[in-house]
Amino acid sequence: MLLAVSAAIILSSCTTTEIDEFRQSATTINQDESIVILGRRQNNNYETEESFVGCVADVVSSGQNSISVIDEREFLDAMFPFFEPRTAPMRTGHLEQLMAVDVAAEKMEEFGIEYIVWLDGITERSDQSGSISCTIGPGGGGCFGFGTWTDDSIYEAEIWDMDTLSSVGSISTEANGQSYMPAVVVPIPLIARVEANACSGLGNQLKQFINGS
Amino acid sequence: MSSTIFHKTANTAAELIGSYFSRAGLVVLVALLTACSATVINIEGSFPAPLVQKIPLTIGVIYDDAFSNHSFIEINDTTGDDQYIINSGASQIALFNTMLPAVFEQVVQLDNMESASNYGELDAVFLPAIEEFQVGLPQKTRLNVYEIWVKYNMRLARANGDYIADWVMTAYGKSPEETFQSVDAGVNDAANVALRDLAASFTLGLSNIPEVNEWLRSENVLGE
């Protein structure tokens, strides 16, 4: 039991996270201003998970130096149809065109949005190997085997300033880790928290970036 | 007395055994029927009103039976049986009933083209139709997404039936496959994305359809 717990602590911490920041302009935000974090969903092969966007929003809007974050779904519905996968501005030039539309500019003003953050990326699972078989009978049941897999998270956040309608910088994060699932009667999941680490790393860096620190 | 009781007990045991087997049979029968029958998926969702400048015109809209009761059957490739029946008619109407009043000043729902003459103020009658409906399931496409693709035929006519415009629109929606997610939920999410996609293209692209643009200009509701 002690061995399993020790192994769990050692193995579950096998996640590496790398964060890179690129700043183009100075940033600052007031207490009465907000940001919105949106996931990119125009790609054919993947779309940024709504859960990851929500996770980053939670990190940015909590703790020290927290920033007010507009809920993604609320924003998309209120700005409909301007931020849908096929109509969302891909570059700041498109944002400039969008802000020339009165109804869109008025709604954006209503929200008091200072920065738009675009999140683009995905968490993928690879290198799955091993097998676990479980049986159940009148006398009870149990599992036996071993499984392992690797998770890779790659995300980039691009920050657009709504005052200057330009990009002020970007933050990228890359996290990976190996998870294990030994099963001796009971499966013991030793999960590498890859997406969670990418989320907290990116969220905290984003908070610092926008606060200008 | 005791024999009566014994007889009664024996009867009860026989009844119990009979009841057990009939119940077991019923369970097996239900399981078999469930395994063979198609799963019905009713698309449900709510849609936001588009944020656009209203066109100051009154239009009538006709949802024919094929549109309002639209149903798509996905066939099981192995058995050839119906696998999923996807009913999207109700949500299609919900979408158009939200979208059209946001685009036009006034919208009147009509039963048929003949009833259009009862409304003197109608500038045009709009008739949407679904021409094709396709679904992509992860179990078949080997992709990690549920996909819905719909091809629409949109028609716009004057109240007297004269042609204004006839154009094709496509809508696409995808939803990532999630752990422990049911097929119903995956298809529903993808369909909702597709319906939003249609509303986005319709509201932002309507005046770019050449015949519609010409009609709007003739009604003096579009700048030069």
Tab-separated table of C-alpha atoms in Angstrom:
chain	number	residue	atom	x	y	z
A	1	MET	CA	0.000	0.000	0.000
A	2	LEU	CA	2.798	2.388	1.014
A	3	LEU	CA	4.664	1.417	-2.129
A	4	ALA	CA	1.623	2.149	-4.287
A	5	VAL	CA	1.097	5.561	-2.665
A	6	SER	CA	4.790	6.442	-3.098
A	7	ALA	CA	4.696	5.306	-6.708
A	8	ALA	CA	1.526	7.354	-7.244
A	9	ILE	CA	3.182	10.514	-5.930
A	10	ILE	CA	6.349	9.978	-7.963
A	11	LEU	CA	4.698	8.883	-11.180
A	12	SER	CA	1.759	11.268	-11.189
A	13	SER	CA	4.149	14.229	-10.944
A	14	CYS	CA	5.880	13.273	-14.209
A	15	THR	CA	4.632	16.289	-16.174
A	16	THR	CA	6.809	18.931	-17.780
A	17	THR	CA	5.411	22.339	-18.721
A	18	GLU	CA	7.128	25.008	-20.799
A	19	ILE	CA	5.768	28.530	-21.204
A	20	ASP	CA	6.994	31.166	-23.673
A	21	GLU	CA	5.892	34.792	-23.745
A	22	PHE	CA	6.210	37.268	-26.577
A	23	ARG	CA	5.268	40.893	-25.839
A	24	GLN	CA	4.762	43.498	-28.550
A	25	SER	CA	3.250	46.346	-26.496
A	26	ALA	CA	2.703	47.403	-22.909
A	27	THR	CA	-0.578	46.293	-21.287
A	28	THR	CA	-2.639	47.381	-18.315
A	29	ILE	CA	-6.209	46.851	-17.103
A	30	ASN	CA	-8.481	48.736	-14.703
A	31	GLN	CA	-10.825	47.230	-12.126
A	32	ASP	CA	-13.940	48.127	-14.176
A	33	GLU	CA	-12.599	46.596	-17.382
A	34	SER	CA	-12.901	42.987	-18.533
A	35	ILE	CA	-11.371	40.523	-20.915
A	36	VAL	CA	-12.892	37.644	-22.836
A	37	ILE	CA	-11.111	34.362	-23.542
A	38	LEU	CA	-12.267	32.599	-26.727
A	39	GLY	CA	-11.322	29.235	-28.208
A	40	ARG	CA	-10.396	28.954	-31.876
A	41	ARG	CA	-12.727	26.444	-33.576
A	42	GLN	CA	-12.173	26.945	-37.289
A	43	ASN	CA	-9.673	24.109	-37.731
A	44	ASN	CA	-10.729	20.966	-39.567
A	45	ASN	CA	-8.701	18.524	-37.471
A	46	TYR	CA	-9.364	19.822	-33.984
A	47	GLU	CA	-11.017	22.525	-31.947
A	48	THR	CA	-9.843	24.153	-28.732
A	49	GLU	CA	-11.767	22.471	-25.918
A	50	GLU	CA	-14.468	24.558	-24.237
A	51	SER	CA	-13.374	23.022	-20.922
A	52	PHE	CA	-9.797	24.293	-21.397
A	53	VAL	CA	-11.036	27.806	-22.201
A	54	GLY	CA	-13.200	27.686	-19.065
A	55	CYS	CA	-10.258	26.432	-16.989
A	56	VAL	CA	-7.958	29.284	-18.122
A	57	ALA	CA	-10.784	31.786	-17.479
A	58	ASP	CA	-11.135	30.422	-13.921
A	59	VAL	CA	-7.384	30.803	-13.259
A	60	VAL	CA	-7.309	34.374	-14.634
A	61	SER	CA	-10.399	35.467	-12.695
A	62	SER	CA	-9.272	34.084	-9.332
A	63	GLY	CA	-6.488	34.641	-6.834
A	64	GLN	CA	-4.194	37.646	-6.506
A	65	ASN	CA	-4.393	40.307	-9.270
A	66	SER	CA	-7.477	38.597	-10.668
A	67	ILE	CA	-9.078	40.002	-13.811
A	68	SER	CA	-12.784	40.085	-14.644
A	69	VAL	CA	-13.435	37.532	-17.425
A	70	ILE	CA	-16.645	37.477	-19.488
A	71	ASP	CA	-18.042	33.962	-19.896
A	72	GLU	CA	-17.248	32.624	-23.378
A	73	ARG	CA	-20.757	31.259	-24.091
A	74	GLU	CA	-22.420	34.480	-22.879
A	75	PHE	CA	-20.127	36.529	-25.133
A	76	LEU	CA	-20.632	34.306	-28.197
A	77	ASP	CA	-24.434	34.446	-27.795
A	78	ALA	CA	-24.486	38.206	-27.238
A	79	MET	CA	-22.174	38.860	-30.225
A	80	PHE	CA	-23.896	36.296	-32.469
A	81	PRO	CA	-23.201	35.888	-35.428
A	82	PHE	CA	-19.829	37.698	-35.427
A	83	PHE	CA	-17.659	35.225	-33.463
A	84	GLU	CA	-18.827	31.886	-34.893
A	85	PRO	CA	-16.212	29.449	-36.330
A	86	ARG	CA	-16.848	30.669	-39.892
A	87	THR	CA	-17.232	34.380	-39.124
A	88	ALA	CA	-14.806	35.093	-36.259
A	89	PRO	CA	-12.059	37.620	-37.034
A	90	MET	CA	-8.820	35.777	-37.768
A	91	ARG	CA	-6.582	38.825	-37.793
A	92	THR	CA	-6.709	42.242	-36.173
A	93	GLY	CA	-7.514	43.733	-39.588
A	94	HIS	CA	-10.780	41.755	-39.542
A	95	LEU	CA	-11.454	42.988	-36.015
A	96	GLU	CA	-11.087	46.563	-37.274
A	97	GLN	CA	-13.693	45.830	-39.980
A	98	LEU	CA	-15.988	44.285	-37.384
A	99	MET	CA	-15.721	47.277	-35.067
A	100	ALA	CA	-16.883	49.454	-37.967
A	101	VAL	CA	-20.272	47.678	-37.663
A	102	ASP	CA	-22.256	49.820	-35.203
A	103	VAL	CA	-24.264	47.041	-33.515
A	104	ALA	CA	-21.092	44.991	-32.893
A	105	ALA	CA	-19.073	47.942	-31.571
A	106	GLU	CA	-21.936	49.007	-29.250
A	107	LYS	CA	-22.275	45.503	-27.786
A	108	MET	CA	-18.503	45.277	-27.248
A	109	GLU	CA	-18.600	48.653	-25.487
A	110	GLU	CA	-21.457	47.405	-23.275
A	111	PHE	CA	-19.295	44.506	-22.099
A	112	GLY	CA	-16.391	46.859	-21.312
A	113	ILE	CA	-13.898	44.505	-22.926
A	114	GLU	CA	-10.301	45.727	-22.946
A	115	TYR	CA	-8.629	42.599	-24.326
A	116	ILE	CA	-9.704	39.615	-26.403
A	117	VAL	CA	-7.620	36.480	-25.805
A	118	TRP	CA	-7.715	33.806	-28.512
A	119	LEU	CA	-6.772	30.326	-27.361
A	120	ASP	CA	-5.714	27.849	-29.992
A	121	GLY	CA	-4.539	24.323	-29.296
A	122	ILE	CA	-5.401	20.853	-28.151
A	123	THR	CA	-4.472	18.069	-25.750
A	124	GLU	CA	-3.764	14.812	-27.535
A	125	ARG	CA	-3.218	11.289	-26.262
A	126	SER	CA	-0.591	9.069	-27.860
A	127	ASP	CA	1.667	6.055	-27.248
A	128	GLN	CA	-1.058	4.016	-25.598
A	129	SER	CA	0.151	0.548	-24.688
A	130	GLY	CA	-0.574	-2.342	-22.333
A	131	SER	CA	-3.854	-4.002	-21.488
A	132	ILE	CA	-6.055	-4.551	-18.474
A	133	SER	CA	-8.578	-7.346	-18.221
A	134	CYS	CA	-11.341	-7.447	-15.644
A	135	THR	CA	-13.512	-10.397	-14.674
A	136	ILE	CA	-16.573	-10.668	-12.493
A	137	GLY	CA	-18.095	-13.834	-11.038
A	138	PRO	CA	-20.388	-14.986	-8.233
A	139	GLY	CA	-17.488	-14.864	-5.764
A	140	GLY	CA	-16.397	-11.325	-6.714
A	141	GLY	CA	-14.347	-9.685	-9.398
A	142	GLY	CA	-11.043	-8.084	-10.129
A	143	CYS	CA	-8.722	-6.625	-12.743
A	144	PHE	CA	-5.186	-7.460	-13.759
A	145	GLY	CA	-2.805	-5.781	-16.180
A	146	PHE	CA	-0.980	-2.582	-16.895
A	147	GLY	CA	-1.694	0.364	-19.199
A	148	THR	CA	0.255	3.486	-20.051
A	149	TRP	CA	-0.214	6.514	-22.313
A	150	THR	CA	1.234	9.949	-23.026
A	151	ASP	CA	-0.678	13.239	-23.073
A	152	ASP	CA	0.615	16.289	-24.957
A	153	SER	CA	-0.886	19.750	-24.567
A	154	ILE	CA	0.082	22.545	-26.954
A	155	TYR	CA	-1.752	25.870	-26.680
A	156	GLU	CA	-1.141	29.430	-27.793
A	157	ALA	CA	-2.885	32.523	-26.474
A	158	GLU	CA	-2.918	35.629	-28.660
A	159	ILE	CA	-3.924	38.853	-26.948
A	160	TRP	CA	-5.720	41.639	-28.862
A	161	ASP	CA	-6.020	45.148	-27.463
A	162	MET	CA	-9.496	46.582	-28.075
A	163	ASP	CA	-8.271	50.207	-27.760
A	164	THR	CA	-5.637	49.975	-30.483
A	165	LEU	CA	-7.262	46.999	-32.317
A	166	SER	CA	-3.854	45.352	-32.538
A	167	SER	CA	-2.091	42.306	-31.197
A	168	VAL	CA	-0.088	43.043	-28.051
A	169	GLY	CA	1.597	39.664	-27.668
A	170	SER	CA	1.234	35.948	-27.305
A	171	ILE	CA	1.898	33.216	-24.758
A	172	SER	CA	2.474	29.620	-25.702
A	173	THR	CA	2.518	26.593	-23.476
A	174	GLU	CA	3.618	23.048	-24.060
A	175	ALA	CA	3.071	20.328	-21.480
A	176	ASN	CA	3.493	16.586	-21.649
A	177	GLY	CA	3.407	13.693	-19.267
A	178	GLN	CA	3.052	9.952	-19.015
A	179	SER	CA	0.197	8.285	-17.158
A	180	TYR	CA	0.158	4.733	-15.783
A	181	MET	CA	-2.628	2.382	-14.779
A	182	PRO	CA	-1.457	-0.753	-12.947
A	183	ALA	CA	-4.250	-3.107	-11.979
A	184	VAL	CA	-3.883	-5.772	-9.320
A	185	VAL	CA	-7.479	-6.595	-8.334
A	186	VAL	CA	-8.249	-2.855	-8.331
A	187	PRO	CA	-6.998	-0.483	-11.107
A	188	ILE	CA	-4.822	2.302	-9.655
A	189	PRO	CA	-4.860	5.319	-11.989
A	190	LEU	CA	-1.638	7.360	-11.817
A	191	ILE	CA	-2.667	10.218	-14.037
A	192	ALA	CA	-0.296	12.940	-15.251
A	193	ARG	CA	-2.245	16.222	-14.979
A	194	VAL	CA	-1.007	17.518	-18.318
A	195	GLU	CA	-3.985	19.645	-19.414
A	196	ALA	CA	-4.508	20.968	-15.875
A	197	ASN	CA	-0.836	22.019	-15.659
A	198	ALA	CA	-0.982	23.657	-19.098
A	199	CYS	CA	-4.135	25.492	-17.979
A	200	SER	CA	-2.735	26.815	-14.690
A	201	GLY	CA	0.619	27.740	-16.275
A	202	LEU	CA	-0.998	29.593	-19.160
A	203	GLY	CA	-3.666	31.200	-16.957
A	204	ASN	CA	-1.185	32.592	-14.434
A	205	GLN	CA	1.151	33.862	-17.155
A	206	LEU	CA	-1.780	35.511	-18.949
A	207	LYS	CA	-2.853	37.234	-15.733
A	208	GLN	CA	0.657	38.649	-15.252
A	209	PHE	CA	0.901	39.655	-18.915
A	210	ILE	CA	-2.360	41.636	-18.943
A	211	ASN	CA	-1.628	43.258	-15.568
A	212	GLY	CA	1.610	44.441	-17.143
A	213	SER	CA	3.860	42.817	-14.565
B	1	MET	CA	-56.527	-27.826	5.539
B	2	SER	CA	-52.837	-28.541	5.402
B	3	SER	CA	-53.181	-30.177	1.972
B	4	THR	CA	-54.994	-27.088	0.752
B	5	ILE	CA	-52.185	-24.997	2.064
B	6	PHE	CA	-49.624	-27.356	0.419
B	7	HIS	CA	-51.569	-27.201	-2.835
B	8	LYS	CA	-51.736	-23.443	-2.618
B	9	THR	CA	-47.988	-23.230	-1.880
B	10	ALA	CA	-47.192	-25.483	-4.828
B	11	ASN	CA	-49.363	-23.299	-7.027
B	12	THR	CA	-47.563	-20.206	-5.796
B	13	ALA	CA	-44.161	-21.786	-6.531
B	14	ALA	CA	-45.307	-22.747	-10.024
B	15	GLU	CA	-46.648	-19.257	-10.527
B	16	LEU	CA	-43.377	-17.793	-9.264
B	17	ILE	CA	-41.304	-19.982	-11.607
B	18	GLY	CA	-43.664	-19.213	-14.489
B	19	SER	CA	-43.568	-15.541	-13.643
B	20	TYR	CA	-39.739	-15.660	-13.406
B	21	PHE	CA	-39.423	-17.250	-16.842
B	22	SER	CA	-41.987	-14.960	-18.419
B	23	ARG	CA	-40.182	-11.940	-16.950
B	24	ALA	CA	-36.817	-13.261	-18.077
B	25	GLY	CA	-38.321	-13.880	-21.503
B	26	LEU	CA	-39.693	-10.367	-21.540
B	27	VAL	CA	-36.305	-8.933	-20.596
B	28	VAL	CA	-34.592	-10.961	-23.357
B	29	LEU	CA	-37.282	-9.909	-25.838
B	30	VAL	CA	-36.923	-6.240	-24.886
B	31	ALA	CA	-33.132	-6.534	-25.119
B	32	LEU	CA	-33.397	-8.101	-28.571
B	33	LEU	CA	-35.891	-5.526	-29.787
B	34	THR	CA	-33.768	-2.692	-28.405
B	35	ALA	CA	-30.714	-4.139	-30.105
B	36	CYS	CA	-32.552	-4.211	-33.431
B	37	SER	CA	-34.464	-0.917	-33.240
B	38	ALA	CA	-33.069	2.456	-34.262
B	39	THR	CA	-32.178	5.103	-31.718
B	40	VAL	CA	-34.256	8.241	-32.105
B	41	ILE	CA	-32.353	11.499	-31.625
B	42	ASN	CA	-34.453	14.648	-31.331
B	43	ILE	CA	-32.269	17.696	-31.925
B	44	GLU	CA	-32.847	20.258	-29.203
B	45	GLY	CA	-31.303	23.635	-28.583
B	46	SER	CA	-31.858	27.333	-28.205
B	47	PHE	CA	-30.428	29.950	-30.508
B	48	PRO	CA	-29.511	33.579	-29.877
B	49	ALA	CA	-31.094	36.311	-31.982
B	50	PRO	CA	-28.546	37.643	-34.483
B	51	LEU	CA	-27.135	41.081	-33.771
B	52	VAL	CA	-27.913	42.750	-37.098
B	53	GLN	CA	-29.682	45.837	-38.438
B	54	LYS	CA	-33.293	44.929	-39.278
B	55	ILE	CA	-34.442	45.218	-42.883
B	56	PRO	CA	-37.647	47.327	-42.805
B	57	LEU	CA	-39.765	44.817	-44.741
B	58	THR	CA	-42.550	42.390	-43.863
B	59	ILE	CA	-42.134	38.809	-45.002
B	60	GLY	CA	-44.228	35.682	-44.742
B	61	VAL	CA	-42.571	32.343	-44.056
B	62	ILE	CA	-43.839	28.909	-45.022
B	63	TYR	CA	-42.487	25.779	-43.342
B	64	ASP	CA	-43.784	22.875	-45.405
B	65	ASP	CA	-44.302	19.408	-43.906
B	66	ALA	CA	-41.001	18.068	-45.244
B	67	PHE	CA	-39.181	20.902	-43.484
B	68	SER	CA	-41.094	21.013	-40.208
B	69	ASN	CA	-40.993	17.214	-39.807
B	70	HIS	CA	-37.501	16.742	-41.198
B	71	SER	CA	-36.019	13.429	-40.228
B	72	PHE	CA	-32.803	11.760	-41.336
B	73	ILE	CA	-32.141	8.032	-41.055
B	74	GLU	CA	-28.568	6.820	-40.614
B	75	ILE	CA	-28.184	3.219	-41.780
B	76	ASN	CA	-26.094	0.619	-39.994
B	77	ASP	CA	-23.392	-0.301	-42.565
B	78	THR	CA	-23.128	-3.879	-41.313
B	79	THR	CA	-26.775	-4.898	-41.027
B	80	GLY	CA	-28.408	-2.404	-43.382
B	81	ASP	CA	-30.970	-1.602	-40.669
B	82	ASP	CA	-31.904	1.871	-39.467
B	83	GLN	CA	-29.360	2.809	-36.807
B	84	TYR	CA	-30.232	6.393	-35.853
B	85	ILE	CA	-33.267	8.507	-36.685
B	86	ILE	CA	-32.349	12.170	-36.342
B	87	ASN	CA	-35.351	14.488	-36.046
B	88	SER	CA	-34.314	18.088	-36.635
B	89	GLY	CA	-37.562	19.715	-37.862
B	90	ALA	CA	-38.536	21.317	-34.542
B	91	SER	CA	-35.100	22.875	-33.984
B	92	GLN	CA	-34.932	24.072	-37.618
B	93	ILE	CA	-38.207	25.955	-37.044
B	94	ALA	CA	-36.988	27.272	-33.690
B	95	LEU	CA	-33.871	28.619	-35.427
B	96	PHE	CA	-35.763	30.312	-38.288
B	97	ASN	CA	-38.354	31.726	-35.858
B	98	THR	CA	-35.502	33.353	-33.916
B	99	MET	CA	-33.425	34.400	-36.908
B	100	LEU	CA	-36.009	35.862	-39.309
B	101	PRO	CA	-37.608	38.370	-36.848
B	102	ALA	CA	-34.083	39.642	-36.119
B	103	VAL	CA	-33.383	40.171	-39.827
B	104	PHE	CA	-36.772	41.528	-41.008
B	105	GLU	CA	-38.995	44.149	-39.366
B	106	GLN	CA	-42.017	41.850	-39.358
B	107	VAL	CA	-42.439	38.135	-40.000
B	108	VAL	CA	-45.747	36.319	-40.507
B	109	GLN	CA	-45.959	32.524	-40.480
B	110	LEU	CA	-48.153	31.198	-43.316
B	111	ASP	CA	-49.695	27.781	-43.918
B	112	ASN	CA	-49.238	27.895	-47.691
B	113	MET	CA	-48.687	30.215	-50.631
B	114	GLU	CA	-52.426	30.732	-51.156
B	115	SER	CA	-52.826	32.247	-47.676
B	116	ALA	CA	-50.224	34.924	-48.566
B	117	SER	CA	-52.934	36.884	-50.376
B	118	ASN	CA	-54.768	37.350	-47.039
B	119	TYR	CA	-51.933	39.605	-45.878
B	120	GLY	CA	-51.821	42.735	-47.999
B	121	GLU	CA	-48.668	44.094	-46.394
B	122	LEU	CA	-46.349	41.216	-47.333
B	123	ASP	CA	-43.243	42.280	-49.260
B	124	ALA	CA	-42.127	38.702	-49.893
B	125	VAL	CA	-42.640	35.084	-48.906
B	126	PHE	CA	-39.700	32.967	-47.751
B	127	LEU	CA	-39.667	29.179	-48.219
B	128	PRO	CA	-36.755	27.241	-46.715
B	129	ALA	CA	-36.178	23.584	-47.658
B	130	ILE	CA	-33.626	20.947	-46.681
B	131	GLU	CA	-32.105	19.245	-49.721
B	132	GLU	CA	-29.482	17.065	-48.061
B	133	PHE	CA	-28.556	16.074	-44.534
B	134	GLN	CA	-25.417	14.138	-43.638
B	135	VAL	CA	-24.067	12.935	-40.345
B	136	GLY	CA	-20.520	11.822	-39.504
B	137	LEU	CA	-20.185	9.529	-36.502
B	138	PRO	CA	-16.751	8.827	-34.918
B	139	GLN	CA	-17.445	5.066	-35.044
B	140	LYS	CA	-17.719	5.300	-38.841
B	141	THR	CA	-15.383	8.134	-39.815
B	142	ARG	CA	-12.624	7.181	-37.335
B	143	LEU	CA	-12.315	10.890	-36.510
B	144	ASN	CA	-12.708	12.163	-32.965
B	145	VAL	CA	-15.625	14.400	-33.888
B	146	TYR	CA	-19.353	14.218	-34.554
B	147	GLU	CA	-20.218	16.092	-37.740
B	148	ILE	CA	-23.422	17.390	-39.304
B	149	TRP	CA	-23.673	18.864	-42.791
B	150	VAL	CA	-26.903	20.258	-44.193
B	151	LYS	CA	-27.678	21.634	-47.654
B	152	TYR	CA	-30.593	24.067	-47.813
B	153	ASN	CA	-32.531	25.520	-50.675
B	154	MET	CA	-33.839	28.991	-49.878
B	155	ARG	CA	-36.579	30.541	-51.987
B	156	LEU	CA	-37.933	34.034	-51.894
B	157	ALA	CA	-41.071	34.924	-53.835
B	158	ARG	CA	-43.516	37.819	-54.054
B	159	ALA	CA	-46.902	37.398	-52.354
B	160	ASN	CA	-48.420	36.587	-55.755
B	161	GLY	CA	-45.908	33.763	-56.216
B	162	ASP	CA	-43.549	35.567	-58.622
B	163	TYR	CA	-39.905	34.558	-58.313
B	164	ILE	CA	-37.441	36.808	-56.444
B	165	ALA	CA	-34.533	34.535	-55.580
B	166	ASP	CA	-33.563	30.903	-55.201
B	167	TRP	CA	-30.239	29.978	-53.674
B	168	VAL	CA	-28.370	27.154	-51.952
B	169	MET	CA	-26.777	27.396	-48.512
B	170	THR	CA	-24.754	24.836	-46.603
B	171	ALA	CA	-24.257	24.522	-42.862
B	172	TYR	CA	-21.572	22.551	-41.060
B	173	GLY	CA	-21.130	21.743	-37.425
B	174	LYS	CA	-18.740	19.542	-35.518
B	175	SER	CA	-18.424	18.573	-31.900
B	176	PRO	CA	-15.433	16.798	-30.336
B	177	GLU	CA	-16.027	13.285	-29.035
B	178	GLU	CA	-15.788	13.191	-25.256
B	179	THR	CA	-15.259	10.330	-22.833
B	180	PHE	CA	-18.530	8.737	-21.695
B	181	GLN	CA	-20.506	11.007	-24.052
B	182	SER	CA	-23.590	9.457	-25.653
B	183	VAL	CA	-24.073	9.479	-29.427
B	184	ASP	CA	-27.276	11.500	-28.856
B	185	ALA	CA	-25.369	14.272	-27.093
B	186	GLY	CA	-22.578	14.313	-29.688
B	187	VAL	CA	-24.998	14.512	-32.625
B	188	ASN	CA	-27.108	17.135	-30.836
B	189	ASP	CA	-24.068	19.338	-30.149
B	190	ALA	CA	-22.844	19.075	-33.756
B	191	ALA	CA	-26.340	19.856	-35.081
B	192	ASN	CA	-26.586	22.945	-32.882
B	193	VAL	CA	-23.228	24.184	-34.206
B	194	ALA	CA	-24.471	23.565	-37.769
B	195	LEU	CA	-27.699	25.483	-37.131
B	196	ARG	CA	-25.753	28.412	-35.684
B	197	ASP	CA	-23.483	28.249	-38.729
B	198	LEU	CA	-26.492	28.534	-41.006
B	199	ALA	CA	-27.882	31.491	-39.047
B	200	ALA	CA	-24.484	33.228	-39.183
B	201	SER	CA	-24.126	32.766	-42.952
B	202	PHE	CA	-27.751	33.700	-43.604
B	203	THR	CA	-27.773	36.914	-41.594
B	204	LEU	CA	-24.368	38.154	-42.759
B	205	GLY	CA	-24.641	36.980	-46.359
B	206	LEU	CA	-28.297	37.564	-47.276
B	207	SER	CA	-27.806	40.920	-48.983
B	208	ASN	CA	-24.833	39.516	-50.948
B	209	ILE	CA	-27.049	37.061	-52.869
B	210	PRO	CA	-27.293	38.874	-56.250
B	211	GLU	CA	-31.076	38.414	-56.707
B	212	VAL	CA	-31.800	39.297	-53.079
B	213	ASN	CA	-29.541	42.341	-53.355
B	214	GLU	CA	-31.430	43.446	-56.466
B	215	TRP	CA	-34.779	42.970	-54.695
B	216	LEU	CA	-33.627	44.904	-51.605
B	217	ARG	CA	-32.456	47.738	-53.837
B	218	SER	CA	-35.799	47.756	-55.635
B	219	GLU	CA	-37.490	48.071	-52.239
B	220	ASN	CA	-35.164	50.996	-51.378
B	221	VAL	CA	-33.931	49.368	-48.179
B	222	LEU	CA	-30.292	49.016	-49.217
B	223	GLY	CA	-27.807	51.822	-49.745
B	224	GLU	CA	-26.173	52.252	-53.118
